Coordinates of C-alpha atoms and ligand atoms in Angstrom, one line a residue:
X21 CA 8.7 -17.3 1.1
X22 CA 6.9 -14.0 1.5
X23 CA 3.1 -14.3 2.0
X24 CA 1.3 -12.4 -0.8
X25 CA -0.7 -9.3 0.3
X26 CA -3.6 -7.9 -1.8
X27 CA -4.9 -4.6 -0.4
X28 CA -7.8 -2.4 -1.6
X29 CA -7.4 1.3 -1.5
X30 CA -11.0 2.6 -1.6
X31 CA -9.8 6.2 -1.8
X32 CA -12.9 8.6 -1.4
X33 CA -15.4 6.0 -2.6
X34 CA -18.0 3.7 -0.9
X35 CA -20.5 5.1 1.6
X36 CA -20.6 3.9 5.2
X37 CA -23.9 2.2 4.4
X38 CA -22.3 0.4 1.5
X39 CA -19.2 -0.8 3.4
X40 CA -20.5 -4.0 5.0
X41 CA -21.9 -5.5 1.8
X42 CA -18.6 -4.9 -0.1
X43 CA -16.4 -6.4 2.7
X44 CA -18.8 -9.4 3.1
X45 CA -18.8 -10.0 -0.6
X46 CA -15.0 -10.0 -0.7
X47 CA -14.8 -12.3 2.4
X48 CA -17.3 -14.7 0.8
X49 CA -15.6 -14.8 -2.6
X50 CA -12.1 -15.4 -1.1
X51 CA -12.9 -17.9 1.6
X52 CA -10.2 -20.5 1.9
X53 CA -7.4 -18.5 0.4
X54 CA -5.2 -18.8 3.5
X55 CA -1.9 -18.1 1.6
X56 CA -2.9 -14.4 0.9
X57 CA -3.3 -11.5 3.2
X58 CA -6.5 -9.6 2.2
X59 CA -6.9 -6.0 3.3
X60 CA -9.5 -3.3 2.7
X61 CA -8.2 0.2 3.4
X62 CA -11.3 2.4 3.7
X63 CA -12.2 6.1 4.3
X64 CA -12.0 6.8 8.0
X65 CA -15.7 7.2 8.3
X66 CA -16.2 3.6 6.9
X67 CA -13.8 2.1 9.4
X68 CA -16.4 1.0 12.1
X69 CA -18.5 -0.7 9.5
X70 CA -15.5 -2.3 7.9
X71 CA -14.1 -3.6 11.2
X72 CA -17.5 -5.1 12.1
X73 CA -17.8 -6.7 8.7
X74 CA -14.3 -8.1 8.8
X75 CA -14.9 -9.8 12.2
X76 CA -14.8 -13.6 11.8
X77 CA -13.5 -13.4 8.2
X78 CA -10.0 -13.4 6.8
X79 CA -10.3 -9.8 5.5
X80 CA -8.4 -7.2 7.5
X81 CA -9.4 -3.6 8.0
X82 CA -7.1 -0.7 7.0
X83 CA -7.0 3.1 6.9
X84 CA -5.8 5.5 4.2
X85 CA -3.7 7.9 6.4
X86 CA -2.8 8.6 10.0
X87 CA -1.3 11.6 11.8
X88 CA 2.0 11.2 13.7
X89 CA 1.0 12.9 17.0
X90 CA -0.7 10.8 19.6
X91 CA -3.3 13.4 20.4
X92 CA -3.8 17.1 20.5
X93 CA -5.1 20.2 18.7
X94 CA -5.0 18.9 15.1
X95 CA -8.5 19.5 13.8
X96 CA -9.6 16.9 11.2
X97 CA -6.8 14.5 11.9
X98 CA -6.8 10.9 13.2
X99 CA -4.1 9.4 15.3
X100 CA -2.6 5.9 15.1
X101 CA -4.0 5.2 18.6
X102 CA -7.5 6.0 17.4
X103 CA -7.1 3.7 14.4
X104 CA -5.7 0.9 16.6
X105 CA -8.5 1.3 19.1
X106 CA -11.1 1.1 16.3
X107 CA -9.6 -2.2 15.2
X108 CA -7.5 -1.2 12.2
X109 CA -4.5 -3.3 11.3
X110 CA -2.9 -1.6 8.2
X111 CA -2.4 2.1 7.3
X112 CA -1.5 3.4 3.8
X113 CA 1.1 6.2 4.1
X114 CA 2.4 8.6 1.5
X115 CA 0.0 7.7 -1.4
X116 CA 0.8 9.8 -4.4
X117 CA -2.6 11.5 -4.2
X118 CA -1.7 12.7 -0.8
X119 CA 1.7 13.9 -2.0
X120 CA 0.1 15.6 -5.0
X121 CA -3.0 17.2 -3.4
X122 CA -2.4 17.4 0.4
X123 CA 1.2 18.5 0.8
X124 CA 2.6 15.1 1.9
X125 CA 6.4 15.1 1.8
X126 CA 9.1 12.5 2.4
X127 CA 9.5 14.0 5.9
X128 CA 5.8 13.7 6.8
X129 CA 5.8 10.2 5.3
X130 CA 8.6 9.3 7.7
X131 CA 6.8 10.8 10.7
X132 CA 3.6 9.0 9.9
X133 CA 5.3 5.7 9.2
X134 CA 7.2 5.8 12.4
X135 CA 4.0 6.5 14.4
X136 CA 2.1 3.7 12.6
X137 CA 4.7 1.1 13.4
X138 CA 5.1 2.3 17.0
X139 CA 1.3 1.8 17.5
X140 CA 1.7 -1.8 16.4
X141 CA 0.0 -1.4 13.1
X142 CA 1.5 -2.2 9.7
X143 CA 2.4 0.7 7.4
X144 CA 1.9 0.4 3.6
X145 CA 4.3 3.0 2.4
X146 CA 3.8 4.2 -1.1
X147 CA 6.6 5.3 -3.5
X148 CA 6.6 6.0 -7.2
X149 CA 7.6 8.3 -9.9
X150 CA 5.6 10.6 -12.1
X151 CA 5.6 10.3 -15.9
X152 CA 7.8 13.4 -16.2
X153 CA 10.3 11.8 -13.8
X154 CA 10.3 8.6 -15.8
X155 CA 10.7 10.4 -19.1
X156 CA 13.6 12.3 -17.6
X157 CA 15.4 9.1 -16.6
X158 CA 15.0 9.9 -12.9
X159 CA 13.1 6.7 -11.7
X160 CA 16.0 5.4 -9.6
X161 CA 16.8 8.8 -8.1
X162 CA 13.2 9.4 -7.1
X163 CA 12.6 6.0 -5.6
X164 CA 15.9 6.0 -3.7
X165 CA 15.1 9.5 -2.2
X166 CA 11.5 8.5 -1.3
X167 CA 12.8 5.3 0.4
X168 CA 15.8 6.8 2.2
X169 CA 13.9 9.9 3.5
X170 CA 10.5 8.2 4.1
X171 CA 12.0 5.3 6.0
X172 CA 14.7 7.1 7.9
X173 CA 15.3 5.6 11.4
X174 CA 13.6 2.2 10.8
X175 CA 15.5 -0.9 11.7
X176 CA 15.3 -4.7 11.0
X177 CA 12.9 -5.0 14.0
X178 CA 10.3 -2.9 12.1
X179 CA 10.4 -5.2 9.0
X180 CA 7.3 -7.2 10.0
X181 CA 5.3 -4.0 10.3
X182 CA 6.3 -2.6 6.9
X183 CA 4.9 -3.1 3.4
X184 CA 6.1 -1.0 0.5
X185 CA 3.8 -0.2 -2.4
X186 CA 5.4 0.7 -5.7
X187 CA 2.9 2.9 -7.5
X188 CA 4.1 4.6 -10.7
X189 CA 1.9 7.7 -10.7
X190 CA 1.4 7.5 -14.5
X191 CA -0.3 4.1 -14.0
X192 CA -2.8 5.1 -11.3
X193 CA -6.4 5.2 -12.5
X194 CA -5.2 5.6 -16.1
X195 CA -5.6 2.0 -17.4
X196 CA -1.9 2.1 -18.2
X197 CA 0.0 -0.5 -16.3
X198 CA 3.7 -0.9 -15.9
X199 CA 4.9 -4.0 -17.7
X200 CA 5.9 -6.8 -15.4
X201 CA 9.5 -6.2 -16.4
X202 CA 9.3 -2.4 -15.6
X203 CA 7.7 -3.1 -12.3
X204 CA 10.1 -5.9 -11.4
X205 CA 13.1 -3.6 -12.1
X206 CA 11.8 -1.0 -9.6
X207 CA 10.8 -3.7 -7.0
X208 CA 14.4 -5.1 -7.1
X209 CA 15.7 -1.6 -6.6
X210 CA 13.3 -1.0 -3.7
X211 CA 14.5 -4.3 -2.1
X212 CA 18.2 -3.3 -2.6
X213 CA 17.6 0.1 -0.9
X214 CA 15.7 -1.6 1.9
X215 CA 18.7 -3.8 2.4
X216 CA 20.9 -0.7 2.8
X217 CA 18.5 0.7 5.3
X218 CA 17.5 -2.3 7.5
X219 CA 19.9 -5.1 6.4
X220 CA 19.6 -7.6 3.6
X221 CA 18.0 -10.4 5.7
X222 CA 15.2 -8.1 7.0
X223 CA 14.7 -6.6 3.5
X224 CA 14.1 -10.1 2.1
X225 CA 11.1 -10.5 4.5
X226 CA 9.4 -7.2 3.5
X227 CA 6.4 -7.5 1.1
X228 CA 6.5 -5.1 -1.9
X229 CA 3.2 -4.5 -3.6
X230 CA 2.6 -3.2 -7.1
X231 CA -0.2 -0.6 -7.6
X232 CA -1.5 1.2 -10.7
X233 CA -4.3 -0.2 -12.8
X234 CA -3.9 -3.7 -11.5
X235 CA -6.8 -5.7 -12.7
X236 CA -7.9 -9.4 -13.0
X237 CA -6.5 -9.5 -16.5
X238 CA -2.9 -8.4 -15.6
X239 CA -2.5 -9.4 -12.0
X240 CA -1.1 -12.9 -12.7
X241 CA 1.8 -11.8 -14.9
X242 CA 2.7 -9.0 -12.4
X243 CA 2.5 -11.3 -9.4
X244 CA 4.7 -13.8 -11.2
X245 CA 7.7 -11.5 -10.8
X246 CA 10.3 -12.4 -8.2
X247 CA 10.0 -9.2 -6.1
X248 CA 6.3 -8.5 -6.6
X249 CA 4.6 -9.7 -3.4
X250 CA 1.1 -8.4 -3.9
X251 CA -1.0 -5.5 -5.1
X252 CA -2.5 -2.2 -3.9
X253 CA -5.7 -1.9 -5.9
X254 CA -7.8 1.2 -6.5
X255 CA -10.7 0.9 -9.0
X256 CA -10.8 -2.9 -9.2
X257 CA -11.1 -3.1 -5.4
X258 CA -14.5 -1.4 -5.4
X259 CA -16.3 -4.5 -6.7
X260 CA -16.1 -7.8 -4.9
X261 CA -15.8 -9.9 -8.0
X262 CA -12.9 -8.0 -9.6
X263 CA -11.1 -7.7 -6.3
X264 CA -11.6 -11.4 -5.6
X265 CA -10.3 -12.3 -9.0
X266 CA -7.0 -10.5 -8.2
X267 CA -6.8 -12.3 -4.9
X268 CA -7.4 -15.6 -6.7
X269 CA -4.5 -14.8 -9.0
X270 CA -2.3 -14.2 -5.9
X271 CA -3.4 -17.4 -4.2
X272 CA -2.5 -19.4 -7.3
X273 CA 1.2 -18.2 -7.2
Ligands
LIG315 P1 -6.0 2.1 -9.6 O1 -5.9 0.6 -9.3 O2 -7.3 2.6 -9.7 O3 -5.1 2.5 -10.7 O4 -5.4 2.8 -8.3 C1 -4.1 2.4 -7.8 C2 -3.9 3.0 -6.5 O5 -3.7 4.2 -6.4 C3 -4.0 2.2 -5.3 O6 -3.5 2.9 -4.2

């Protein structure tokens, strides 16, 4: 049995001064849900406030990106060691917005993921096709490539520090969700490719989240699918009540 994991991706929202209230609201509303991992991945500048607010609660702090070098002349970047030192536990890697706007490639995803796991943190590695790729019948091709290139060099020993997020780009922030069947189909493919990469037994232990307009109203049917082990939530993670409702749906599974 894989423990469900619901993570918020705050993206470039929520001020440092607003962070404690949101984390505390989520912690309060989800007290007692010990069968779900709850994570808030925040902008880097919110991390100290998020870490402080998470202390003594079941909510775990996360980041939205990390550089692969341990230190050096990389103006504007943040290393995995810095994140670990600040108290971060999870790091989102390869989000489609980073691929689309900031030059993220499968190769840099691989470097970042390797560095995150080496630092003892858990990587939430995002994969997903665009609408044009889906319409061209290229979903499998895109997912297999992102997985094989992005996770190159990982082994079964890394499985406990790895989460995959399937985020169809056409479903992000659009209100358009993949149907549970569409999502399950890709999640099953992801698990099969993971099996090829790190072995079937290890692949069975890796949590695969769905992301893309997941909301209180559709979370339960998505989370009921065999290979959907959680959610990576954007918009609905910015309010304690909607995020807590999704966590409640996961806890009920
Ligand atoms: P929305 O939930 O706003 O569609 O965003 C999903 C996402 O990109 C999470 O990483």
